[in-house]
């Protein structure tokens, strides 16, 4: 112990591994939405489930696309099509990654449930819509049909909601939106307004979203996406006038349990804060001031500028935390030095510090703290390890490939 | 850039307060 705090933690291996059944957590409030990992037993059966190595590879592509957005290095303009006649420009953008977490919300009047990915790195909300003029992929719920909603209407090209879109077009007087993701997945359709049901007590009229008519790519059964970024089109921005522009979420430790998303004041009273930073390189992303890391009670010998010179994003859609090379190297060295009693296991993709715990029921590990301005965050065991199997449990951090990233 | 990923956010209630421009963490909020 240091200053009365434990510098090592102990955890049963079995508690890190998801069980086969779903054990939903009790919702903390009637106005919060359940959050589930889309490939776990708490979610509806997905179309395809990536394995761990595929997930980590997709995570690397998401990270690469975030790096490109921040660095401003564009992969050039792209064109997305709605039918053969209408095309609109769309810059390649964020890679969706594993799109790990989903929520179920409602669109239209009467409301129709749709299970969508939620993502703090995205801004445009969209769902697949009938009549699917060009293409739709299969999804778990019936497709949203605007004709069955008494409150649905398309946005016109002259409306400010259309004019402020980054990627837009027109079909006659009807506004078109387009989003191209970094992996080539895309959605194009009509910019629409309808009633949006977050929960039974949080219903919003005049919600702007994309009604997708040409949807292609790796969305794997989700009806669409809800963005929680900082642009005016995100869910939190659109509900800000009634709920304040504040939201909170709790991500469950394994895929066999559930978390929640809450728009409005946080549900917990004991919240410790650190400044949210706006970075002009990517103003719709959330930057946070990471300044240091402790491992086993000892602060890594790193200047805060190692982190601050490049900046740090907090993102719900990236799985594994990426650190500047010097920081990751120091973290890995300190962690390995405290774990010498366990046999190393082969690396798994980007995760190079893995252990074989087959002969251990309980593991002891050095406590890791992330140090932010005015705030220390002590990671639980589920925030330290990425479990592939009991024979391959990995330190869930990775390094960027060069210090300028 | 560094990125704080969702493994390191698990079980915290992570608050994005765009009014006061702050990000909050509350430990042990979900299992």
PDB file of N, CA and C in Angstrom, chain A residues 97-145:
ATOM      1  N   UNK A  97     -14.977   0.977 -36.816  1.00  0.00           N
ATOM      2  CA  UNK A  97     -14.427   0.049 -35.829  1.00  0.00           C
ATOM      3  C   UNK A  97     -15.408  -1.071 -35.547  1.00  0.00           C
ATOM      4  N   UNK A  98     -15.349  -1.587 -34.343  1.00  0.00           N
ATOM      5  CA  UNK A  98     -16.227  -2.701 -34.020  1.00  0.00           C
ATOM      6  C   UNK A  98     -17.637  -2.228 -33.699  1.00  0.00           C
ATOM      7  N   UNK A  99     -17.807  -0.902 -33.538  1.00  0.00           N
ATOM      8  CA  UNK A  99     -19.137  -0.393 -33.191  1.00  0.00           C
ATOM      9  C   UNK A  99     -19.719  -1.159 -32.026  1.00  0.00           C
ATOM     10  N   UNK A 100     -18.937  -1.255 -30.986  1.00  0.00           N
ATOM     11  CA  UNK A 100     -19.185  -2.233 -29.932  1.00  0.00           C
ATOM     12  C   UNK A 100     -20.512  -2.131 -29.199  1.00  0.00           C
ATOM     13  N   UNK A 101     -20.961  -0.926 -28.968  1.00  0.00           N
ATOM     14  CA  UNK A 101     -22.090  -0.754 -28.045  1.00  0.00           C
ATOM     15  C   UNK A 101     -23.328  -0.240 -28.772  1.00  0.00           C
ATOM     16  N   UNK A 102     -24.456  -0.826 -28.429  1.00  0.00           N
ATOM     17  CA  UNK A 102     -25.709  -0.440 -29.084  1.00  0.00           C
ATOM     18  C   UNK A 102     -26.768  -0.074 -28.053  1.00  0.00           C
ATOM     19  N   UNK A 103     -27.705   0.754 -28.491  1.00  0.00           N
ATOM     20  CA  UNK A 103     -28.875   1.130 -27.701  1.00  0.00           C
ATOM     21  C   UNK A 103     -30.110   0.946 -28.588  1.00  0.00           C
ATOM     22  N   UNK A 104     -31.253   0.860 -27.964  1.00  0.00           N
ATOM     23  CA  UNK A 104     -32.491   0.760 -28.734  1.00  0.00           C
ATOM     24  C   UNK A 104     -33.328   2.006 -28.470  1.00  0.00           C
ATOM     25  N   UNK A 105     -33.621   2.733 -29.537  1.00  0.00           N
ATOM     26  CA  UNK A 105     -34.377   3.979 -29.438  1.00  0.00           C
ATOM     27  C   UNK A 105     -35.572   3.900 -30.381  1.00  0.00           C
ATOM     28  N   UNK A 106     -36.415   4.939 -30.372  1.00  0.00           N
ATOM     29  CA  UNK A 106     -37.602   4.914 -31.216  1.00  0.00           C
ATOM     30  C   UNK A 106     -37.655   6.095 -32.170  1.00  0.00           C
ATOM     31  N   UNK A 107     -38.157   5.830 -33.370  1.00  0.00           N
ATOM     32  CA  UNK A 107     -38.343   6.887 -34.358  1.00  0.00           C
ATOM     33  C   UNK A 107     -39.801   6.902 -34.794  1.00  0.00           C
ATOM     34  N   UNK A 108     -40.332   8.110 -35.044  1.00  0.00           N
ATOM     35  CA  UNK A 108     -41.634   8.249 -35.662  1.00  0.00           C
ATOM     36  C   UNK A 108     -42.804   8.241 -34.700  1.00  0.00           C
ATOM     37  N   UNK A 109     -44.005   8.416 -35.313  1.00  0.00           N
ATOM     38  CA  UNK A 109     -45.262   8.403 -34.572  1.00  0.00           C
ATOM     39  C   UNK A 109     -46.260   7.513 -35.297  1.00  0.00           C
ATOM     40  N   UNK A 110     -46.686   6.394 -34.746  1.00  0.00           N
ATOM     41  CA  UNK A 110     -46.235   5.844 -33.464  1.00  0.00           C
ATOM     42  C   UNK A 110     -44.773   5.404 -33.547  1.00  0.00           C
ATOM     43  N   UNK A 111     -44.156   5.301 -32.396  1.00  0.00           N
ATOM     44  CA  UNK A 111     -42.712   5.047 -32.376  1.00  0.00           C
ATOM     45  C   UNK A 111     -42.376   3.622 -32.810  1.00  0.00           C
ATOM     46  N   UNK A 112     -41.279   3.513 -33.526  1.00  0.00           N
ATOM     47  CA  UNK A 112     -40.774   2.209 -33.960  1.00  0.00           C
ATOM     48  C   UNK A 112     -39.364   2.022 -33.396  1.00  0.00           C
ATOM     49  N   UNK A 113     -39.172   0.908 -32.719  1.00  0.00           N
ATOM     50  CA  UNK A 113     -37.868   0.655 -32.104  1.00  0.00           C
ATOM     51  C   UNK A 113     -36.811   0.331 -33.147  1.00  0.00           C
ATOM     52  N   UNK A 114     -35.631   0.890 -32.941  1.00  0.00           N
ATOM     53  CA  UNK A 114     -34.510   0.628 -33.817  1.00  0.00           C
ATOM     54  C   UNK A 114     -33.250   0.517 -32.941  1.00  0.00           C
ATOM     55  N   UNK A 115     -32.492  -0.544 -33.159  1.00  0.00           N
ATOM     56  CA  UNK A 115     -31.255  -0.730 -32.395  1.00  0.00           C
ATOM     57  C   UNK A 115     -30.090  -0.148 -33.183  1.00  0.00           C
ATOM     58  N   UNK A 116     -29.418   0.812 -32.564  1.00  0.00           N
ATOM     59  CA  UNK A 116     -28.401   1.589 -33.277  1.00  0.00           C
ATOM     60  C   UNK A 116     -27.093   1.614 -32.489  1.00  0.00           C
ATOM     61  N   UNK A 117     -26.007   1.754 -33.209  1.00  0.00           N
ATOM     62  CA  UNK A 117     -24.687   1.940 -32.603  1.00  0.00           C
ATOM     63  C   UNK A 117     -24.655   3.326 -31.976  1.00  0.00           C
ATOM     64  N   UNK A 118     -24.079   3.467 -30.799  1.00  0.00           N
ATOM     65  CA  UNK A 118     -23.842   4.841 -30.318  1.00  0.00           C
ATOM     66  C   UNK A 118     -22.348   5.095 -30.243  1.00  0.00           C
ATOM     67  N   UNK A 119     -21.984   6.333 -30.575  1.00  0.00           N
ATOM     68  CA  UNK A 119     -20.575   6.612 -30.836  1.00  0.00           C
ATOM     69  C   UNK A 119     -20.271   8.079 -30.536  1.00  0.00           C
ATOM     70  N   UNK A 120     -19.380   8.301 -29.569  1.00  0.00           N
ATOM     71  CA  UNK A 120     -19.016   9.685 -29.249  1.00  0.00           C
ATOM     72  C   UNK A 120     -18.098  10.288 -30.317  1.00  0.00           C
ATOM     73  N   UNK A 121     -17.594   9.465 -31.230  1.00  0.00           N
ATOM     74  CA  UNK A 121     -16.741   9.982 -32.292  1.00  0.00           C
ATOM     75  C   UNK A 121     -17.512  10.363 -33.543  1.00  0.00           C
ATOM     76  N   UNK A 122     -18.833  10.160 -33.546  1.00  0.00           N
ATOM     77  CA  UNK A 122     -19.654  10.461 -34.715  1.00  0.00           C
ATOM     78  C   UNK A 122     -20.645  11.569 -34.401  1.00  0.00           C
ATOM     79  N   UNK A 123     -21.179  12.149 -35.476  1.00  0.00           N
ATOM     80  CA  UNK A 123     -22.077  13.290 -35.287  1.00  0.00           C
ATOM     81  C   UNK A 123     -23.424  13.162 -35.984  1.00  0.00           C
ATOM     82  N   UNK A 124     -23.463  12.482 -37.107  1.00  0.00           N
ATOM     83  CA  UNK A 124     -24.706  12.412 -37.876  1.00  0.00           C
ATOM     84  C   UNK A 124     -25.498  11.171 -37.465  1.00  0.00           C
ATOM     85  N   UNK A 125     -26.762  11.391 -37.096  1.00  0.00           N
ATOM     86  CA  UNK A 125     -27.646  10.277 -36.764  1.00  0.00           C
ATOM     87  C   UNK A 125     -28.314   9.783 -38.037  1.00  0.00           C
ATOM     88  N   UNK A 126     -28.433   8.497 -38.194  1.00  0.00           N
ATOM     89  CA  UNK A 126     -29.136   7.967 -39.370  1.00  0.00           C
ATOM     90  C   UNK A 126     -29.651   6.564 -39.079  1.00  0.00           C
ATOM     91  N   UNK A 127     -30.691   6.212 -39.797  1.00  0.00           N
ATOM     92  CA  UNK A 127     -31.195   4.837 -39.792  1.00  0.00           C
ATOM     93  C   UNK A 127     -31.552   4.449 -41.228  1.00  0.00           C
ATOM     94  N   UNK A 128     -31.607   3.172 -41.468  1.00  0.00           N
ATOM     95  CA  UNK A 128     -32.064   2.705 -42.778  1.00  0.00           C
ATOM     96  C   UNK A 128     -33.567   2.960 -42.901  1.00  0.00           C
ATOM     97  N   UNK A 129     -33.993   3.334 -44.089  1.00  0.00           N
ATOM     98  CA  UNK A 129     -35.403   3.673 -44.284  1.00  0.00           C
ATOM     99  C   UNK A 129     -35.969   2.998 -45.528  1.00  0.00           C
ATOM    100  N   UNK A 130     -37.248   2.656 -45.429  1.00  0.00           N
ATOM    101  CA  UNK A 130     -37.985   2.276 -46.638  1.00  0.00           C
ATOM    102  C   UNK A 130     -38.186   3.516 -47.497  1.00  0.00           C
ATOM    103  N   UNK A 131     -38.267   3.444 -48.809  1.00  0.00           N
ATOM    104  CA  UNK A 131     -38.349   2.189 -49.558  1.00  0.00           C
ATOM    105  C   UNK A 131     -36.983   1.608 -49.928  1.00  0.00           C
ATOM    106  N   UNK A 132     -35.897   2.102 -49.321  1.00  0.00           N
ATOM    107  CA  UNK A 132     -34.554   1.609 -49.686  1.00  0.00           C
ATOM    108  C   UNK A 132     -34.372   1.736 -51.186  1.00  0.00           C
ATOM    109  N   UNK A 133     -34.381   2.957 -51.645  1.00  0.00           N
ATOM    110  CA  UNK A 133     -34.381   3.202 -53.092  1.00  0.00           C
ATOM    111  C   UNK A 133     -33.235   2.507 -53.802  1.00  0.00           C
ATOM    112  N   UNK A 134     -32.098   2.378 -53.131  1.00  0.00           N
ATOM    113  CA  UNK A 134     -30.942   1.749 -53.786  1.00  0.00           C
ATOM    114  C   UNK A 134     -30.531   0.472 -53.073  1.00  0.00           C
ATOM    115  N   UNK A 135     -30.229   0.557 -51.775  1.00  0.00           N
ATOM    116  CA  UNK A 135     -29.694  -0.635 -51.116  1.00  0.00           C
ATOM    117  C   UNK A 135     -29.833  -0.528 -49.596  1.00  0.00           C
ATOM    118  N   UNK A 136     -30.192  -1.628 -48.973  1.00  0.00           N
ATOM    119  CA  UNK A 136     -30.154  -1.739 -47.515  1.00  0.00           C
ATOM    120  C   UNK A 136     -29.554  -3.098 -47.159  1.00  0.00           C
ATOM    121  N   UNK A 137     -28.868  -3.144 -46.054  1.00  0.00           N
ATOM    122  CA  UNK A 137     -28.386  -4.426 -45.544  1.00  0.00           C
ATOM    123  C   UNK A 137     -29.431  -4.967 -44.559  1.00  0.00           C
ATOM    124  N   UNK A 138     -29.285  -6.218 -44.173  1.00  0.00           N
ATOM    125  CA  UNK A 138     -30.283  -6.785 -43.258  1.00  0.00           C
ATOM    126  C   UNK A 138     -30.057  -6.263 -41.839  1.00  0.00           C
ATOM    127  N   UNK A 139     -31.144  -6.041 -41.135  1.00  0.00           N
ATOM    128  CA  UNK A 139     -31.076  -5.566 -39.754  1.00  0.00           C
ATOM    129  C   UNK A 139     -32.071  -6.349 -38.920  1.00  0.00           C
ATOM    130  N   UNK A 140     -31.910  -6.236 -37.589  1.00  0.00           N
ATOM    131  CA  UNK A 140     -32.702  -7.115 -36.732  1.00  0.00           C
ATOM    132  C   UNK A 140     -34.170  -6.700 -36.627  1.00  0.00           C
ATOM    133  N   UNK A 141     -34.444  -5.391 -36.638  1.00  0.00           N
ATOM    134  CA  UNK A 141     -35.835  -4.944 -36.569  1.00  0.00           C
ATOM    135  C   UNK A 141     -36.354  -4.635 -37.972  1.00  0.00           C
ATOM    136  N   UNK A 142     -37.678  -4.535 -38.111  1.00  0.00           N
ATOM    137  CA  UNK A 142     -38.213  -4.102 -39.412  1.00  0.00           C
ATOM    138  C   UNK A 142     -37.675  -2.727 -39.782  1.00  0.00           C
ATOM    139  N   UNK A 143     -37.482  -2.506 -41.067  1.00  0.00           N
ATOM    140  CA  UNK A 143     -37.005  -1.207 -41.531  1.00  0.00           C
ATOM    141  C   UNK A 143     -37.990  -0.109 -41.190  1.00  0.00           C
ATOM    142  N   UNK A 144     -37.472   1.053 -40.864  1.00  0.00           N
ATOM    143  CA  UNK A 144     -38.332   2.194 -40.576  1.00  0.00           C
ATOM    144  C   UNK A 144     -39.022   2.639 -41.870  1.00  0.00           C
ATOM    145  N   UNK A 145     -40.321   2.835 -41.769  1.00  0.00           N
ATOM    146  CA  UNK A 145     -41.097   3.250 -42.938  1.00  0.00           C
ATOM    147  C   UNK A 145     -41.667   4.642 -42.692  1.00  0.00           C
TER     148      UNK A 145
END
